[in-house]
Coordinates of C-alpha atoms in Angstrom, one line a residue:
M1 CA 18.9 -20.4 -20.9
T2 CA 21.9 -18.1 -21.0
T3 CA 19.6 -15.4 -22.4
H4 CA 17.3 -15.7 -19.5
W5 CA 20.2 -15.5 -17.1
N6 CA 21.6 -12.5 -18.8
H7 CA 18.2 -10.8 -18.7
L8 CA 18.0 -11.5 -14.9
H9 CA 21.5 -10.2 -14.4
E10 CA 20.7 -7.0 -16.3
K11 CA 17.5 -6.5 -14.2
V12 CA 19.3 -7.1 -10.9
S13 CA 22.1 -4.7 -11.9
H14 CA 19.6 -2.0 -12.7
Q15 CA 17.9 -2.5 -9.3
L16 CA 21.2 -2.3 -7.5
Q17 CA 22.1 0.9 -9.3
A18 CA 18.8 2.4 -8.0
I19 CA 19.4 1.2 -4.4
Y20 CA 23.1 2.3 -4.2
A21 CA 22.8 5.5 -6.3
D22 CA 24.1 7.6 -3.4
V23 CA 26.5 5.0 -2.0
Q24 CA 30.2 4.6 -3.1
L25 CA 30.5 0.8 -3.7
D26 CA 33.8 -1.1 -3.5
T27 CA 32.4 -3.8 -5.8
P28 CA 31.1 -3.0 -9.3
V29 CA 27.4 -3.4 -9.6
G30 CA 27.7 -6.2 -12.2
E31 CA 29.9 -8.3 -9.9
L32 CA 27.5 -7.7 -7.0
A33 CA 24.6 -8.7 -9.2
T34 CA 26.4 -12.0 -10.0
E35 CA 27.0 -12.6 -6.3
L36 CA 23.4 -12.1 -5.4
I37 CA 22.1 -14.4 -8.2
H38 CA 24.5 -17.1 -7.1
A39 CA 23.5 -16.6 -3.5
I40 CA 19.8 -17.2 -4.3
G41 CA 21.0 -20.5 -5.9
L42 CA 21.0 -19.7 -9.7
K43 CA 23.9 -20.6 -11.9
Q44 CA 24.5 -19.3 -15.5
E45 CA 24.3 -22.8 -16.9
Q46 CA 21.0 -23.6 -15.2
D47 CA 17.6 -23.0 -16.7
V48 CA 16.4 -19.8 -15.0
V49 CA 12.7 -19.8 -14.3
V50 CA 10.9 -16.9 -16.2
P51 CA 8.1 -15.7 -13.9
Q52 CA 4.7 -14.9 -15.4
A53 CA 3.5 -11.3 -14.7
Y54 CA 0.2 -10.7 -13.0
C55 CA -0.4 -14.3 -12.0
N56 CA -2.3 -15.3 -8.9
Y57 CA -0.7 -18.3 -7.1
W58 CA -3.5 -18.3 -4.6
D59 CA -7.2 -19.0 -4.5
E60 CA -10.2 -19.2 -2.2
N61 CA -8.7 -22.4 -0.5
D62 CA -5.9 -20.4 1.1
I63 CA -6.2 -19.8 4.8
V64 CA -3.2 -18.9 7.0
M65 CA -3.0 -19.8 10.6
I66 CA -0.7 -17.6 12.6
T67 CA 1.0 -19.2 15.6
Y68 CA 4.1 -19.3 17.7
G69 CA 6.1 -22.6 17.6
D70 CA 5.1 -23.2 21.3
S71 CA 1.6 -21.9 21.4
V72 CA 0.6 -25.5 22.2
I73 CA 2.9 -27.5 24.3
N74 CA 3.0 -31.1 25.7
E75 CA 5.3 -32.5 28.3
H76 CA 8.3 -34.5 26.9
E77 CA 7.5 -33.5 23.3
R78 CA 9.1 -30.9 21.1
P79 CA 6.7 -28.0 20.7
L80 CA 6.9 -27.9 16.9
F81 CA 5.9 -31.6 16.9
T82 CA 3.0 -30.8 19.2
L83 CA 2.0 -28.0 16.8
F84 CA 2.0 -30.4 13.9
R85 CA -0.2 -32.8 15.9
F86 CA -2.6 -30.0 16.7
L87 CA -2.8 -29.0 13.1
H88 CA -3.4 -32.6 12.0
T89 CA -6.1 -33.1 14.6
Y90 CA -8.0 -29.9 14.6
C91 CA -7.1 -27.9 11.4
K92 CA -6.6 -30.5 8.7
N93 CA -9.6 -29.5 6.6
T94 CA -9.6 -25.8 7.3
V95 CA -6.0 -24.4 7.4
N96 CA -3.6 -25.0 4.5
N97 CA -0.9 -22.5 5.3
V98 CA 0.9 -21.9 8.7
H99 CA 2.8 -18.8 9.7
I100 CA 5.2 -19.9 12.5
L101 CA 6.4 -16.8 14.2
P102 CA 10.2 -16.5 14.5
F103 CA 11.4 -20.0 15.5
F104 CA 15.1 -19.0 15.8
P105 CA 17.3 -18.5 18.9
Y106 CA 16.4 -15.0 20.2
S107 CA 17.1 -12.7 23.2
S108 CA 13.9 -10.7 23.5
D109 CA 10.6 -9.6 21.8
D110 CA 9.3 -13.2 21.7
G111 CA 11.5 -14.1 18.8
F112 CA 11.9 -10.8 16.9
S113 CA 15.4 -10.2 18.3
V114 CA 17.1 -13.0 16.4
I115 CA 20.5 -14.3 17.6
D116 CA 21.1 -16.8 14.8
Y117 CA 19.1 -16.8 11.5
S118 CA 20.4 -20.2 10.4
T119 CA 19.2 -22.5 13.3
V120 CA 15.9 -23.5 14.9
N121 CA 15.5 -22.6 18.6
E122 CA 16.3 -25.9 20.3
S123 CA 13.6 -25.3 22.8
L124 CA 11.1 -25.7 19.9
G125 CA 12.7 -28.4 17.9
D126 CA 14.9 -28.6 14.8
W127 CA 14.8 -28.1 11.0
A128 CA 13.3 -31.6 10.6
D129 CA 10.2 -30.4 12.6
I130 CA 9.9 -27.3 10.4
E131 CA 10.2 -29.4 7.3
R132 CA 7.5 -31.9 8.5
I133 CA 5.1 -29.0 8.8
A134 CA 6.2 -27.5 5.4
N135 CA 5.6 -30.9 3.7
E136 CA 1.9 -30.7 4.5
Y137 CA 1.2 -27.0 4.8
G138 CA 2.4 -23.8 3.1
L139 CA 5.0 -22.5 5.4
M140 CA 5.2 -18.8 6.2
T141 CA 8.5 -17.7 7.7
D142 CA 9.6 -14.4 9.2
L143 CA 12.5 -12.6 7.6
V144 CA 13.5 -10.3 10.5
I145 CA 15.3 -8.0 8.1
N146 CA 15.5 -4.6 9.8
H147 CA 17.4 -5.6 13.0
C148 CA 18.9 -8.5 14.9
S149 CA 19.8 -9.3 18.5
S150 CA 22.6 -7.4 20.3
R151 CA 23.7 -10.9 21.4
S152 CA 24.2 -12.1 17.9
V153 CA 27.7 -13.1 16.6
W154 CA 27.3 -10.4 14.0
F155 CA 27.0 -7.7 16.7
D156 CA 29.8 -9.3 18.8
N157 CA 32.0 -8.9 15.7
F158 CA 30.8 -5.3 15.4
I159 CA 32.1 -4.6 18.9
K160 CA 35.4 -6.4 18.1
G161 CA 35.7 -4.7 14.7
E162 CA 36.5 -7.9 12.8
G163 CA 34.7 -10.7 11.0
P164 CA 31.2 -10.9 9.4
G165 CA 29.0 -8.2 11.1
S166 CA 31.8 -5.8 11.9
D167 CA 30.3 -3.3 9.4
Y168 CA 26.7 -4.5 9.3
F169 CA 25.1 -1.9 11.7
F170 CA 23.8 1.6 11.3
T171 CA 25.4 4.3 13.5
A172 CA 24.9 8.0 13.9
D173 CA 26.5 10.8 15.8
L174 CA 24.8 12.1 19.0
E175 CA 24.8 15.6 17.4
A176 CA 22.9 14.4 14.3
D177 CA 19.5 15.9 13.8
L178 CA 17.1 13.0 14.3
S179 CA 14.0 15.1 14.8
M180 CA 12.3 13.8 11.6
V181 CA 12.8 10.1 12.4
T182 CA 9.5 8.2 12.7
R183 CA 9.5 6.3 16.0
P184 CA 7.2 3.3 16.8
R185 CA 8.6 3.2 20.4
V186 CA 9.3 5.7 23.2
S187 CA 12.9 4.4 24.0
P188 CA 15.9 6.4 22.9
L189 CA 16.8 5.8 19.2
L190 CA 20.6 5.5 19.7
R191 CA 22.3 2.9 21.8
E192 CA 25.7 3.8 23.3
T193 CA 28.0 0.9 22.6
E194 CA 31.7 0.5 23.5
T195 CA 33.7 -1.0 20.6
R196 CA 37.4 -1.5 19.9
Q197 CA 37.2 1.5 17.7
G198 CA 35.7 3.6 20.5
T199 CA 32.2 4.6 21.5
K200 CA 29.6 4.0 18.8
Y201 CA 25.9 5.0 18.8
V202 CA 23.9 2.3 17.2
W203 CA 20.5 2.9 15.6
C204 CA 17.7 1.0 17.4
T205 CA 14.3 1.5 15.9
F206 CA 12.5 -0.8 18.4
S207 CA 14.6 -1.6 21.5
H208 CA 18.3 -1.5 22.5
D209 CA 18.4 -5.2 22.2
Q210 CA 17.3 -4.9 18.5
V211 CA 20.2 -3.3 16.6
D212 CA 19.4 -2.1 13.1
F213 CA 21.3 -3.2 10.0
D214 CA 23.0 -0.8 7.6
F215 CA 21.8 -1.8 4.1
R216 CA 24.1 0.8 2.6
N217 CA 26.6 -2.0 3.0
P218 CA 25.8 -4.6 0.2
K219 CA 27.3 -7.3 2.4
V220 CA 24.1 -7.1 4.5
L221 CA 21.9 -7.5 1.5
L222 CA 24.0 -10.5 0.4
A223 CA 23.8 -12.1 3.8
F224 CA 20.0 -11.9 3.7
I225 CA 19.8 -13.4 0.2
E226 CA 21.7 -16.3 1.6
I227 CA 19.3 -16.6 4.5
I228 CA 16.4 -16.5 2.0
R229 CA 18.0 -19.4 0.1
L230 CA 18.3 -21.4 3.3
Y231 CA 14.6 -20.9 4.2
L232 CA 13.5 -21.8 0.7
D233 CA 15.5 -25.1 1.0
K234 CA 13.7 -25.8 4.3
G235 CA 10.3 -25.4 2.7
T236 CA 9.3 -21.8 3.1
R237 CA 6.6 -20.7 0.6
I238 CA 5.7 -17.3 2.1
F239 CA 8.1 -14.7 3.5
R240 CA 6.9 -12.2 6.0
L241 CA 9.2 -9.2 5.7
D242 CA 9.2 -8.0 9.3
A243 CA 9.3 -4.2 10.0
V244 CA 10.6 -3.7 6.5
A245 CA 9.4 -0.1 6.2
F246 CA 12.3 1.0 8.4
L247 CA 15.0 -0.9 6.4
W248 CA 16.8 2.1 4.8
K249 CA 17.9 4.9 7.0
K250 CA 19.0 8.4 5.9
L251 CA 19.8 11.3 8.2
G252 CA 17.5 14.3 7.7
T253 CA 14.5 12.1 6.7
P254 CA 11.8 10.1 8.5
S255 CA 13.8 7.0 7.7
I256 CA 10.7 5.1 6.9
N257 CA 9.3 4.1 3.5
L258 CA 12.3 5.5 1.7
P259 CA 12.7 4.7 -2.1
Q260 CA 15.6 2.5 -1.4
T261 CA 13.5 0.3 0.9
H262 CA 11.0 -0.2 -1.9
E263 CA 13.7 -1.1 -4.4
V264 CA 15.3 -3.6 -2.0
I265 CA 11.9 -5.4 -1.8
R266 CA 11.6 -5.3 -5.6
L267 CA 15.1 -6.8 -5.8
I268 CA 14.2 -9.6 -3.4
R269 CA 11.1 -10.4 -5.4
T270 CA 13.1 -10.5 -8.6
L271 CA 15.5 -13.0 -7.2
V272 CA 12.9 -15.2 -5.5
E273 CA 10.5 -15.4 -8.4
H274 CA 13.2 -16.5 -10.7
V275 CA 13.8 -19.5 -8.4
N276 CA 10.1 -20.3 -7.7
P277 CA 7.3 -17.9 -9.0
S278 CA 4.8 -19.3 -6.5
V279 CA 6.8 -18.0 -3.5
M280 CA 5.2 -15.0 -1.9
L281 CA 6.5 -11.9 -0.2
I282 CA 4.3 -10.2 2.4
T283 CA 5.3 -6.9 3.8
E284 CA 4.6 -6.2 7.5
T285 CA 4.3 -2.4 7.4
N286 CA 2.2 -1.2 10.3
I287 CA 1.7 2.3 9.0
P288 CA -1.1 4.6 7.8
N289 CA -3.2 3.0 5.0
R290 CA -2.1 5.2 2.1
E291 CA 1.6 4.5 2.8
N292 CA 0.9 0.8 3.2
L293 CA -0.7 0.5 -0.3
T294 CA 2.6 1.7 -1.9
Y295 CA 4.2 -1.6 -1.1
F296 CA 2.3 -3.3 -3.9
G297 CA 4.4 -1.3 -6.3
N298 CA 3.2 -2.0 -9.8
A299 CA 2.6 -5.7 -9.0
N300 CA 6.4 -5.9 -8.8
E301 CA 7.0 -5.5 -5.1
A302 CA 5.1 -7.2 -2.3
H303 CA 2.8 -10.0 -3.5
A304 CA 0.6 -9.2 -0.5
I305 CA 0.4 -6.5 2.2
Y306 CA -1.1 -6.7 5.6
N307 CA -4.5 -5.0 5.7
F308 CA -3.5 -3.2 8.9
S309 CA -6.5 -0.8 8.9
L310 CA -9.0 -3.7 9.1
P311 CA -8.5 -4.7 12.8
P312 CA -9.0 -1.3 14.5
L313 CA -11.9 -0.4 12.1
L314 CA -13.7 -3.7 12.4
V315 CA -13.3 -3.8 16.2
N316 CA -14.6 -0.2 16.3
T317 CA -17.5 -1.1 14.1
L318 CA -18.6 -3.9 16.4
V319 CA -18.2 -2.1 19.7
T320 CA -20.0 1.0 18.5
G321 CA -22.6 -0.7 16.4
N322 CA -21.9 1.7 13.5
C323 CA -20.1 0.7 10.3
R324 CA -19.8 4.0 8.6
Y325 CA -16.0 4.2 9.0
L326 CA -15.4 0.6 7.9
K327 CA -17.7 1.2 5.0
S328 CA -15.9 4.4 3.9
W329 CA -12.5 2.7 4.2
M330 CA -13.6 -0.3 2.2
M331 CA -15.0 1.9 -0.6
S332 CA -11.7 3.7 -0.8
M333 CA -9.5 0.6 -1.1
P334 CA -8.4 -0.1 -4.7
P335 CA -8.9 -3.6 -5.9
A336 CA -5.6 -5.6 -5.7
Q337 CA -4.5 -6.2 -9.3
N338 CA -3.7 -9.7 -10.4
G339 CA -0.4 -10.8 -9.0
T340 CA -1.1 -9.0 -5.7
A341 CA -3.5 -9.6 -2.8
Y342 CA -4.5 -8.2 0.5
F343 CA -3.6 -10.2 3.6
N344 CA -6.6 -9.8 5.9
F345 CA -6.3 -10.3 9.6
I346 CA -8.1 -9.0 12.7
A347 CA -5.9 -10.5 15.4
S348 CA -2.2 -11.3 15.6
H349 CA 0.6 -12.0 18.1
D350 CA 0.8 -8.2 18.5
G351 CA -2.1 -6.0 19.4
I352 CA -4.6 -3.9 17.5
G353 CA -2.4 -1.3 15.8
L354 CA -3.8 2.2 16.0
R355 CA -1.5 4.0 13.5
P356 CA -3.4 2.5 10.6
A357 CA -6.5 4.1 12.0
E358 CA -5.0 7.6 11.9
G359 CA -6.9 9.7 9.4
L360 CA -9.7 7.2 9.4
L361 CA -10.9 7.6 13.0
S362 CA -10.6 10.9 14.9
D363 CA -8.5 11.3 18.0
D364 CA -11.7 11.3 20.1
E365 CA -13.0 8.1 18.5
I366 CA -9.6 6.4 19.0
S367 CA -9.8 7.5 22.6
E368 CA -13.3 6.0 23.0
L369 CA -12.1 2.8 21.4
V370 CA -9.1 2.7 23.8
H371 CA -11.3 3.3 26.8
A372 CA -13.7 0.5 25.8
M373 CA -10.8 -2.0 25.4
Q374 CA -9.4 -1.0 28.8
N375 CA -12.8 -1.8 30.3
F376 CA -12.5 -5.3 28.7
G377 CA -9.1 -5.8 30.4
G378 CA -6.9 -4.6 27.5
K379 CA -3.6 -2.9 27.9
I380 CA -2.3 0.1 25.9
S381 CA 1.2 0.5 24.4
W382 CA 2.4 4.0 23.6
R383 CA 4.6 5.7 21.1
A384 CA 6.2 9.2 20.9
S385 CA 4.5 11.5 18.4
E386 CA 6.4 14.0 16.2
H387 CA 5.8 16.6 18.9
G388 CA 7.2 14.4 21.7
Q389 CA 3.8 13.6 23.1
Q390 CA 2.7 10.0 24.0
K391 CA 0.0 8.6 21.7
P392 CA -1.7 5.2 21.9
Y393 CA 0.2 2.9 19.4
E394 CA -1.4 -0.4 20.0
I395 CA -4.2 -2.0 22.0
N396 CA -3.1 -5.3 23.7
I397 CA -6.0 -7.6 24.1
T398 CA -7.2 -10.9 22.7
L399 CA -9.8 -10.5 20.0
F400 CA -12.2 -12.7 21.9
D401 CA -12.1 -10.4 25.0
A402 CA -12.2 -7.3 22.7
M403 CA -15.7 -8.6 21.7
Q404 CA -17.0 -8.8 25.2
G405 CA -19.5 -6.0 24.6
T406 CA -20.0 -2.5 23.3
T407 CA -19.0 1.0 24.4
S408 CA -21.8 0.6 26.8
G409 CA -20.1 -2.3 28.5
P410 CA -20.1 -6.1 28.5
D411 CA -23.2 -8.0 27.3
K412 CA -24.4 -11.6 26.3
W413 CA -23.3 -11.4 22.7
Q414 CA -19.6 -12.0 23.0
V415 CA -19.3 -15.2 21.0
D416 CA -21.8 -14.1 18.3
R417 CA -20.0 -10.7 18.0
F418 CA -16.6 -12.6 17.7
I419 CA -17.9 -14.9 15.0
C420 CA -19.4 -11.9 13.1
A421 CA -16.0 -10.3 13.0
H422 CA -14.5 -13.4 11.4
A423 CA -17.4 -13.8 9.0
I424 CA -16.9 -10.3 7.7
M425 CA -13.1 -10.9 7.3
L426 CA -13.5 -14.4 5.7
G427 CA -15.7 -13.1 2.9
M428 CA -13.6 -10.0 2.0
E429 CA -11.3 -9.6 -0.9
G430 CA -7.9 -11.0 0.1
I431 CA -6.2 -13.9 1.8
P432 CA -7.4 -14.5 5.4
G433 CA -5.0 -15.0 8.3
I434 CA -6.4 -16.3 11.6
Y435 CA -4.4 -16.2 14.8
I436 CA -4.4 -19.5 16.7
H437 CA -5.8 -17.8 19.8
S438 CA -8.7 -16.5 17.8
L439 CA -9.3 -20.0 16.4
L440 CA -9.4 -21.2 20.0
G441 CA -11.3 -18.4 21.5
T442 CA -8.6 -17.7 24.0
S443 CA -9.1 -15.0 26.7
N444 CA -6.6 -12.5 28.1
D445 CA -3.6 -14.0 29.8
Y446 CA -3.0 -11.7 32.7
E447 CA -0.7 -14.2 34.4
K448 CA 1.7 -14.1 31.5
V449 CA 1.6 -10.3 31.5
A450 CA 2.6 -10.3 35.2
N451 CA 5.4 -12.8 34.6
T452 CA 6.9 -11.0 31.6
G453 CA 6.0 -7.3 32.3
Q454 CA 5.1 -7.0 28.6
N455 CA 1.6 -5.9 27.5
R456 CA 1.7 -8.0 24.3
S457 CA 2.0 -11.2 26.5
I458 CA -1.8 -10.8 27.1
N459 CA -2.4 -12.4 23.7
R460 CA 0.4 -15.0 23.7
K461 CA -1.0 -17.7 25.9
R462 CA 0.9 -21.1 25.9
W463 CA -1.7 -23.9 25.9
N464 CA -1.0 -27.2 27.5
Y465 CA -2.1 -29.7 24.8
N466 CA -4.0 -32.0 27.2
E467 CA -5.9 -29.1 28.8
L468 CA -6.7 -27.7 25.4
E469 CA -7.8 -31.1 24.1
A470 CA -10.2 -31.4 27.0
Q471 CA -11.6 -27.9 26.3
L472 CA -12.0 -28.5 22.6
D473 CA -13.7 -31.9 23.2
S474 CA -16.2 -30.3 25.6
P475 CA -19.4 -29.1 23.7
H476 CA -20.1 -26.5 26.5
S477 CA -16.7 -24.7 26.5
Q478 CA -16.2 -21.4 24.7
H479 CA -13.2 -22.9 22.9
H480 CA -15.2 -25.8 21.4
K481 CA -18.0 -23.4 20.3
V482 CA -15.6 -20.9 18.7
L483 CA -13.5 -23.6 16.9
T484 CA -16.6 -25.4 15.7
R485 CA -18.2 -22.2 14.3
L486 CA -15.1 -20.8 12.8
S487 CA -14.2 -24.1 11.2
Q488 CA -17.7 -24.2 9.6
L489 CA -17.3 -20.7 8.1
I490 CA -13.8 -21.6 6.8
R491 CA -15.0 -24.8 5.1
I492 CA -17.9 -22.9 3.5
R493 CA -15.6 -20.2 2.3
K494 CA -13.0 -22.6 0.8
V495 CA -15.5 -23.9 -1.9
Q496 CA -16.9 -20.6 -3.1
P497 CA -15.3 -19.2 -6.3
A498 CA -16.7 -15.8 -5.4
F499 CA -14.3 -15.7 -2.4
H500 CA -11.2 -15.9 -4.5
P501 CA -8.8 -13.3 -3.0
N502 CA -9.0 -11.3 -6.3
A503 CA -12.7 -11.7 -7.0
T504 CA -14.7 -8.6 -7.6
Q505 CA -15.9 -6.7 -4.5
F506 CA -18.5 -3.9 -4.2
T507 CA -19.5 -2.2 -0.9
L508 CA -23.3 -2.1 -0.2
Q509 CA -25.1 0.9 1.2
M510 CA -27.5 -0.5 3.8
G511 CA -27.3 2.0 6.7
D512 CA -25.0 2.2 9.7
E513 CA -26.2 -1.0 11.5
I514 CA -25.8 -3.3 8.5
F515 CA -22.4 -3.9 6.9
G516 CA -22.5 -5.5 3.5
Y517 CA -20.5 -6.2 0.3
W518 CA -21.0 -8.2 -2.8
R519 CA -18.4 -10.6 -4.3
Q520 CA -18.4 -12.0 -7.8
S521 CA -16.3 -14.9 -9.0
L522 CA -13.6 -14.3 -11.6
D523 CA -15.7 -16.3 -14.2
R524 CA -18.7 -14.1 -13.2
K525 CA -20.9 -17.2 -12.6
Q526 CA -21.2 -16.9 -8.8
G527 CA -22.2 -13.9 -6.8
V528 CA -22.4 -13.7 -3.0
F529 CA -24.0 -11.0 -0.9
C530 CA -22.2 -10.8 2.5
I531 CA -24.5 -9.0 4.9
S532 CA -23.8 -8.6 8.7
N533 CA -25.9 -7.1 11.4
I534 CA -23.2 -5.3 13.4
S535 CA -25.6 -4.1 16.2
N536 CA -27.0 -5.7 19.3
E537 CA -30.5 -5.4 18.1
E538 CA -32.4 -7.4 15.4
Q539 CA -32.4 -5.7 12.0
S540 CA -34.6 -6.1 8.9
V541 CA -33.2 -5.9 5.4
L542 CA -35.4 -5.3 2.4
L543 CA -34.2 -7.9 -0.1
S544 CA -35.2 -5.8 -3.0
D545 CA -32.6 -3.2 -1.9
I546 CA -29.8 -5.7 -2.8
N547 CA -31.3 -6.5 -6.2
L548 CA -31.5 -10.3 -6.0
I549 CA -32.4 -11.5 -9.5
G550 CA -35.8 -13.2 -9.3
T551 CA -34.9 -15.9 -11.9
D552 CA -32.0 -17.2 -9.7
N553 CA -32.2 -19.5 -6.8
W554 CA -30.8 -17.9 -3.7
I555 CA -29.5 -19.5 -0.5
D556 CA -27.7 -18.4 2.6
L557 CA -24.6 -20.5 2.5
I558 CA -24.2 -20.3 6.3
S559 CA -27.7 -21.3 7.6
R560 CA -28.6 -23.3 4.5
E561 CA -31.9 -21.4 4.3
K562 CA -33.3 -20.7 0.9
I563 CA -34.6 -17.3 -0.1
K564 CA -38.1 -17.9 -1.3
D565 CA -39.3 -14.3 -1.8
V566 CA -36.7 -11.9 -3.2
S567 CA -39.0 -9.0 -2.6
G568 CA -39.5 -9.8 1.1
F569 CA -37.6 -9.0 4.2
L570 CA -34.5 -10.6 5.7
Q571 CA -34.5 -10.7 9.5
L572 CA -31.1 -10.6 11.1
R573 CA -30.4 -11.5 14.7
P574 CA -27.8 -9.4 16.5
Y575 CA -24.4 -10.0 14.9
Q576 CA -25.8 -12.5 12.4
T577 CA -24.0 -12.8 9.0
V578 CA -25.6 -14.2 5.9
W579 CA -23.7 -15.2 2.7
I580 CA -26.5 -15.1 0.1
S581 CA -25.4 -16.9 -3.1
N582 CA -27.0 -17.8 -6.5
Q583 CA -24.8 -20.9 -6.6
D584 CA -24.6 -23.5 -3.8
F585 CA -21.1 -25.0 -3.6
E586 CA -21.8 -26.8 -0.3
Y587 CA -18.8 -28.3 1.4
P588 CA -18.7 -32.1 1.8
H589 CA -20.3 -33.1 5.1
G590 CA -17.3 -35.3 6.0
L591 CA -15.0 -32.2 6.3

């Protein structure tokens, strides 16, 4: 066991040398490596786990529901307990992982400006509530690693110039050349702050309440490894590394996606996988597609990356009735090698990010998409471009309302178009993440936008549990219809080996109005043709074009209809999806 520990120590030391190559350290790298290994909870006399390379710790059963801790509330009940009750009642046979968005004390940005990383926001519940959920579901927790709240003890200590945090934050001179820095917001980058050492200008990538850490100081890295250990102890199985692309700053550079950032992620993975190889790291890097892919490393960095290009491309496909851009993007995506996976989502607590569509859609096409979403009640968030111009950064709208119609305006196909979007995502290579407000078919919350003044509030409704229960129990409500149909799709997906996140995928060429791809199970026994009509008109598909083998028995897993003539035509209603398979792994009727 000492040999394994020594090997780990050597690897961590090597990674630290790469991270701090340009930094003068007060502590020798070997000592720092020992501190980090101890902080993650490993001692030399213990049996250090040896992770297996290129191993998939996920399969077709894995579905992640994304939610705030108080997305569902009930009077006189802790929101985290209400969430547990909702999961148990409505999601028990569909969802097996839950991403609870930051559940810590915070000062802004609905949780992403953390005041205290070690406690649960008392308005939500406590650690016992978190552990109750973690005992029955895979818990996904945010590691808000780029910045914290300006109201944190750490930042108070920075102002005082003493105690933990006094040297945790990145500062720059007003005269520094910051012209190359990539900005996701239009607010000034530097925050003027009066400290006991005089006026300091603190780096703030997102807002002046979110002050950025200085990872050139290894104490910051050590503090976050201790936080990771705490979250592991509380049941976390998946870590979402929030805004991690901005972690390392260097003057004279864009201060995004720097080599040191990648090495820090690799170091975190090294430490975590030696504690528990099945724990996952997911990088939240809302950046152009090519840059996003680099966070896989060589299957030694992020286990999964957010497929950020999917939401804008899929929404664009369904409102234009043309899939050529989605198809081209899908063909360009390399298969995730074993040990890595795409994290697919089409809606989240944020909006539909537009940066990942840059280079995939033209400026005119993005403008057309923005205009359509504004017609459906959506809001637009802006960023400053490298030339100082304002560019659309994000569309703020619920996915349900984004599917109201096409670029020609609203129509009668909203629910079918919405279900089609999820059917496409659920069949794709990768692990699906479904936002609670998509699962519920929630509409735009204009009242919350008015109350908060924040565009993102439009997609952050807080449901009263009794009101929601009444809606979900009413067969005629949109919420009942959406939950019923999505739950059926999820249950079907979960028993198909061809929908393993790493199963083979090939894009089909079926014209602009039909989007299709083929999945094949890892053992090559099951194949599924996933075909969607993404237009508002009926479409015919010649089955011989997809080469169904005549000796196999084919069935649409969704409608349960058998394909009797493989040389005939398949008629698809507007926004209908079929999953045509040669093997029928029907889900149990009791689910």
